[in-house]
Structures are given as C-alpha cells and as structure tokens.
PDB file of C-alpha atoms in Angstrom:
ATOM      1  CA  UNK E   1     135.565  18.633  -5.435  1.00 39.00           C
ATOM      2  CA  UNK E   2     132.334  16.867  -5.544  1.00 40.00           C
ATOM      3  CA  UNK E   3     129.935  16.247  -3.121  1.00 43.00           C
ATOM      4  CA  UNK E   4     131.667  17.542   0.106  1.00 47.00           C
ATOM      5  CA  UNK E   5     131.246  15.282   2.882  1.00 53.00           C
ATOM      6  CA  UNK E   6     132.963  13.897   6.055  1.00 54.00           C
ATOM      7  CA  UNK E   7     133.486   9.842   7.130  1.00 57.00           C
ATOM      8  CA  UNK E   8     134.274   8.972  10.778  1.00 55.00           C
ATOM      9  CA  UNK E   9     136.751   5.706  10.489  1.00 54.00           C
ATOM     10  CA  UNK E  10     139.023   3.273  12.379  1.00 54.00           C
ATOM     11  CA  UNK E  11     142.165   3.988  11.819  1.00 52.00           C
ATOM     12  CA  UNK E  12     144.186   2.217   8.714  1.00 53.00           C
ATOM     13  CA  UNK E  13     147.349   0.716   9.737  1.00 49.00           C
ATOM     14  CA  UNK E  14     148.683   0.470   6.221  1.00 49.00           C
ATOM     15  CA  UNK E  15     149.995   3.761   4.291  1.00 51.00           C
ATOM     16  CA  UNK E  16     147.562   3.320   1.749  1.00 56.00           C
ATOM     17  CA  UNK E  17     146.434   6.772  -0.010  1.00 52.00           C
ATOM     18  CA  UNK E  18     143.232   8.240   0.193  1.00 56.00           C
ATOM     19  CA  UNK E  19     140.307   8.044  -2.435  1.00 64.00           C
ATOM     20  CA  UNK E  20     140.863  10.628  -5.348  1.00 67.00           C
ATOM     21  CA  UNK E  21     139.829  13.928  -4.563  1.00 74.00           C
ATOM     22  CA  UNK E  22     139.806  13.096  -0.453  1.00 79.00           C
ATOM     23  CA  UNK E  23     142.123  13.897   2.563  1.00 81.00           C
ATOM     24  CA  UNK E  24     142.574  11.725   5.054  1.00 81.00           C
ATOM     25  CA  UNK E  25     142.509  13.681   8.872  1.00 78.00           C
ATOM     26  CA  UNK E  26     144.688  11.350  11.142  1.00 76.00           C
ATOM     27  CA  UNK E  27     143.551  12.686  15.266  1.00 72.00           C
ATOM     28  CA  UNK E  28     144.707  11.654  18.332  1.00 68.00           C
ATOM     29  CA  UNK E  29     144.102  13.258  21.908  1.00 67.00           C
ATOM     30  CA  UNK E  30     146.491  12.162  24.899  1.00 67.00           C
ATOM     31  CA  UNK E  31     144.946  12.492  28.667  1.00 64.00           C
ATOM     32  CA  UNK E  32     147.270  12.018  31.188  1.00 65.00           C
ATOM     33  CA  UNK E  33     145.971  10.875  34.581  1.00 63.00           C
ATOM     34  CA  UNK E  34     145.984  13.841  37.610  1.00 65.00           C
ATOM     35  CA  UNK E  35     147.361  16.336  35.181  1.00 66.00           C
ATOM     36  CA  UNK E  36     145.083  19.217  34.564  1.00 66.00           C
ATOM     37  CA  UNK E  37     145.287  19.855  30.556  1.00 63.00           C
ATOM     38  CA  UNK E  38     144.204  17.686  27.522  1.00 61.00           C
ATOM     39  CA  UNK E  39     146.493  17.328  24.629  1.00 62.00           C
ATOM     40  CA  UNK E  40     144.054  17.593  21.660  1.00 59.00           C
ATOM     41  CA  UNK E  41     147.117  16.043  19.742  1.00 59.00           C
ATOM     42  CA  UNK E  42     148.567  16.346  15.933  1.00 61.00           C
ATOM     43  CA  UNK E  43     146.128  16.341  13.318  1.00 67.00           C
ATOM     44  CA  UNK E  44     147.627  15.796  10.028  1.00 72.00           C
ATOM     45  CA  UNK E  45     145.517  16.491   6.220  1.00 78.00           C
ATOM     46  CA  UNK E  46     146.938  14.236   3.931  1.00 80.00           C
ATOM     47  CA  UNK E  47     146.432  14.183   0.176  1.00 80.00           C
ATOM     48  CA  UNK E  48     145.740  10.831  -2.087  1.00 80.00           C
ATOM     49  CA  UNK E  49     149.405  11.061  -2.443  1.00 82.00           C
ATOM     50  CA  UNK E  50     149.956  10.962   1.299  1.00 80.00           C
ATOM     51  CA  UNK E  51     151.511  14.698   0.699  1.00 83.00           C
ATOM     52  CA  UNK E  52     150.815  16.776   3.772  1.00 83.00           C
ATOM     53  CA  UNK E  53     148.256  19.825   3.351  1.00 84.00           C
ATOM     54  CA  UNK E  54     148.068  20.801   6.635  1.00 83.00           C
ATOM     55  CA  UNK E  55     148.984  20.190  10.573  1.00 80.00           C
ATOM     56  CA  UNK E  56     147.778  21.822  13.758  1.00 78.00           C
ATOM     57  CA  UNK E  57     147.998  21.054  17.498  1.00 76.00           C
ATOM     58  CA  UNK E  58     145.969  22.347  20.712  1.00 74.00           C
ATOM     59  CA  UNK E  59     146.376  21.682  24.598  1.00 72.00           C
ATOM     60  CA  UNK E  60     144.197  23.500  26.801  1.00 71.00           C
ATOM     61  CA  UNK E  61     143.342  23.212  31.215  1.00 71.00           C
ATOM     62  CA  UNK E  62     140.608  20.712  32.539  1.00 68.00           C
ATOM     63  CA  UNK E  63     140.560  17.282  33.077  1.00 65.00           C
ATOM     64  CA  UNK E  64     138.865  15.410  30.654  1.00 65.00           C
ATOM     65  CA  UNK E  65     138.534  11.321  30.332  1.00 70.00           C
ATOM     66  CA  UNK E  66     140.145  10.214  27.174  1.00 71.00           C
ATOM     67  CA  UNK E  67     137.194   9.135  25.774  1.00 71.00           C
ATOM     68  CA  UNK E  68     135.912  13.152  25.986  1.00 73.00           C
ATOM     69  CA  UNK E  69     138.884  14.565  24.801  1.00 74.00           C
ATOM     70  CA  UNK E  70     139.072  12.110  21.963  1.00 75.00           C
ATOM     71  CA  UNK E  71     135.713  13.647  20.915  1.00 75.00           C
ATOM     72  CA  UNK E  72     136.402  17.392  21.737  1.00 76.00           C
ATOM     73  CA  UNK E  73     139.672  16.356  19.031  1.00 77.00           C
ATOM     74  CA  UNK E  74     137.387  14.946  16.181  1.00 78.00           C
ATOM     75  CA  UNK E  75     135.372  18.023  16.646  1.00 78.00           C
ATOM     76  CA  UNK E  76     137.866  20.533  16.521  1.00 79.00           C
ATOM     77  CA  UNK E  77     139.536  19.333  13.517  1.00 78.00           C
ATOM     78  CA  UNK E  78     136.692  18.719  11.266  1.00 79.00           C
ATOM     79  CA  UNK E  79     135.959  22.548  12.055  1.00 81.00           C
ATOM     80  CA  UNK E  80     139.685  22.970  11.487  1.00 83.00           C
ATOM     81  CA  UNK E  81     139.630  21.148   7.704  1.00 82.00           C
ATOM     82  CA  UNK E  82     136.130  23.004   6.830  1.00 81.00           C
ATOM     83  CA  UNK E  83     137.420  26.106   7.895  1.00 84.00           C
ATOM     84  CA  UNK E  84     140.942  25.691   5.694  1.00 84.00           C
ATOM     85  CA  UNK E  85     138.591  24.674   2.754  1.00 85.00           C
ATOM     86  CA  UNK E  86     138.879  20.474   2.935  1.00 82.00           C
ATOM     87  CA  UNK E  87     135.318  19.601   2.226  1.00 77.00           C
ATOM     88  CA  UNK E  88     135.809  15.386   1.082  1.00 79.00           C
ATOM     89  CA  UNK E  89     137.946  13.800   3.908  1.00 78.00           C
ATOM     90  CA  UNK E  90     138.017  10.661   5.849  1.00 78.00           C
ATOM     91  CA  UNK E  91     138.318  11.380   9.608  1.00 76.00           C
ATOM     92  CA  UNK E  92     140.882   8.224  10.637  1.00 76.00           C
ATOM     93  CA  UNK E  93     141.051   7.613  14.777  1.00 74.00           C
ATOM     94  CA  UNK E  94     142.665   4.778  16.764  1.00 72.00           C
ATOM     95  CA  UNK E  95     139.717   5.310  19.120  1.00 71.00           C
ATOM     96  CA  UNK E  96     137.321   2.314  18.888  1.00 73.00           C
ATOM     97  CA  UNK E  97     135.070   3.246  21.169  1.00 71.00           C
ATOM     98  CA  UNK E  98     134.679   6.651  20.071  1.00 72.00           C
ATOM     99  CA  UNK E  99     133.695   5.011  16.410  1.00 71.00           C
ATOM    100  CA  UNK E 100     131.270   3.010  17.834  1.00 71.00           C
ATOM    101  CA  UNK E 101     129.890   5.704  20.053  1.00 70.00           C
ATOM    102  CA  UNK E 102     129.160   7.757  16.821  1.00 68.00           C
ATOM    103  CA  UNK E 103     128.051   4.877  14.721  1.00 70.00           C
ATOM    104  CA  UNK E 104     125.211   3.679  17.260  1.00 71.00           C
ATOM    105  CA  UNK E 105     124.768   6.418  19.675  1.00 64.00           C
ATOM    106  CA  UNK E 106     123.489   5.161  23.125  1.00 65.00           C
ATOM    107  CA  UNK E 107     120.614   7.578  24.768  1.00 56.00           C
ATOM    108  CA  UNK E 108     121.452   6.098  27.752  1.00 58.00           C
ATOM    109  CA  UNK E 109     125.139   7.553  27.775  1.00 60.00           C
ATOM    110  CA  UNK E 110     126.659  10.132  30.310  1.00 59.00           C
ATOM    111  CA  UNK E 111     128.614  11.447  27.347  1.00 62.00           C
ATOM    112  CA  UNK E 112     125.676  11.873  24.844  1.00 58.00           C
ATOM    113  CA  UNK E 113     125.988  15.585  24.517  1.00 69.00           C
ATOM    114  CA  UNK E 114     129.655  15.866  23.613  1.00 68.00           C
ATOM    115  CA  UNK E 115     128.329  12.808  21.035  1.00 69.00           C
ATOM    116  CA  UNK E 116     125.725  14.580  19.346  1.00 70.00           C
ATOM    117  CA  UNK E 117     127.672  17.693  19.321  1.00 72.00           C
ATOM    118  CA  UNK E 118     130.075  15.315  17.359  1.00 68.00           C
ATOM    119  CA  UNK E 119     127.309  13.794  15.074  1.00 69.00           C
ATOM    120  CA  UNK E 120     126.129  17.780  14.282  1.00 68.00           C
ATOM    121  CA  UNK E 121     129.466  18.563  13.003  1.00 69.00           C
ATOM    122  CA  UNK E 122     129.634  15.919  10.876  1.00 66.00           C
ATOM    123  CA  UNK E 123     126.192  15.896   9.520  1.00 64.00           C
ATOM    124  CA  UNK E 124     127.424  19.729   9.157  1.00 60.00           C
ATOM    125  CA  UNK E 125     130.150  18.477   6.875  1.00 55.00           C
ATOM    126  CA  UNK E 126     127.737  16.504   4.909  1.00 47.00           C
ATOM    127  CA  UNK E 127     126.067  19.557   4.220  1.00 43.00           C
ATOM    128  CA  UNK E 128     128.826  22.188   3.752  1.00 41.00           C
ATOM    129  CA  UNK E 129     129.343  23.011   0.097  1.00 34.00           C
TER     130      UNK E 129
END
C-alpha cells in the first residue's frame, strides 16, 4: 500500500466501499449511566469490497462520559489496525462531536488530553510506514 495514513470521519450511512487499497474501521463505544464499565464496542476492518478483515471488542471498569470513551475507542483501534498491519484506513464514527473535537481542538476543553492523545495517534498513523 501507498502512503500509509489514517482519516477521522462521520460515519457513512450508505454501504458504499472504501477507496482502493483502504479499510474502513467502523467504532462505537456504549456508556451506560451508574454502571461502572465502558463498552469500547465492535470495531469492524472492512475491505473496498466491504469483506471483513478483522473484528475485536473490549469492556473494561470506570466510569467514563461517552464522549471519553468514544475517544479511548478511536484510540484503541487505530493501535489495533497498525498493530495487525492496516496502514490506509478511514476511521468512520457516529460521534459528531468527537469529529469536531479532533478537527478544531478547543484549548479551553476539560477533555483536551484524551484529545491530543487522540490527534498523536493519528498523526502517528500518518507517519507509520
């Protein structure tokens, strides 16, 4: 593959494939209120053909807002695809605000550390050959 890189996106809602020679990371996280774990959800690698490559899950103890563990899920699975060797992907989310978050960081956030954490590992996966 050329030119290994990772893209934050909004989720697509239609089943369109991915670009040529990129995989398509679908993540969700699911917080439920006064229960002490975070469900860092399905992530799913898909092909340009939609095939599946790969598929992992992870829950683990704290209470997190869902905006956090939305984050913490992004992060984990990008080092999930490097480390299985999918360099050129499109990270998809149904978060909006997490998007936005990473597309104009505010300095002024209570959050900003789990936000540049997020922007590292993806300027990480820019650079990751």
């Amino acid at each position: 593959m050329n030119n290994p890189h990772c893209i934050l996106s909004r989720q697509r809602k239609s089943g369109k494939p991915q670009d040529s020679g990129k995989v398509k990371i679908n993540i969700d996280a699911s917080v439920k209120e006064n229960v002490d774990y975070l469900d860092r959800g399905i992530v799913i690698i898909r092909d340009e053909g939609c095939n599946v490559l790969a598929a992992a899950s992870k829950c683990s103890h704290g209470g997190f807002h869902a905006h956090i563990g939305e984050c913490l899920a992004v992060r984990e699975r990008i080092l999930f695809a490097q480390a299985n060797g999918f360099l050129n992907c499109v990270v998809e989310i149904d978060a909006v605000n997490l998007v936005n978050a990473v597309s104009k960081p505010n300095l002024q956030s209570s959050d900003l550390n789990v936000i540049g954490d997020l922007l590292h590992q993806l300027s990480q996966a820019l650079l990751t050959n």
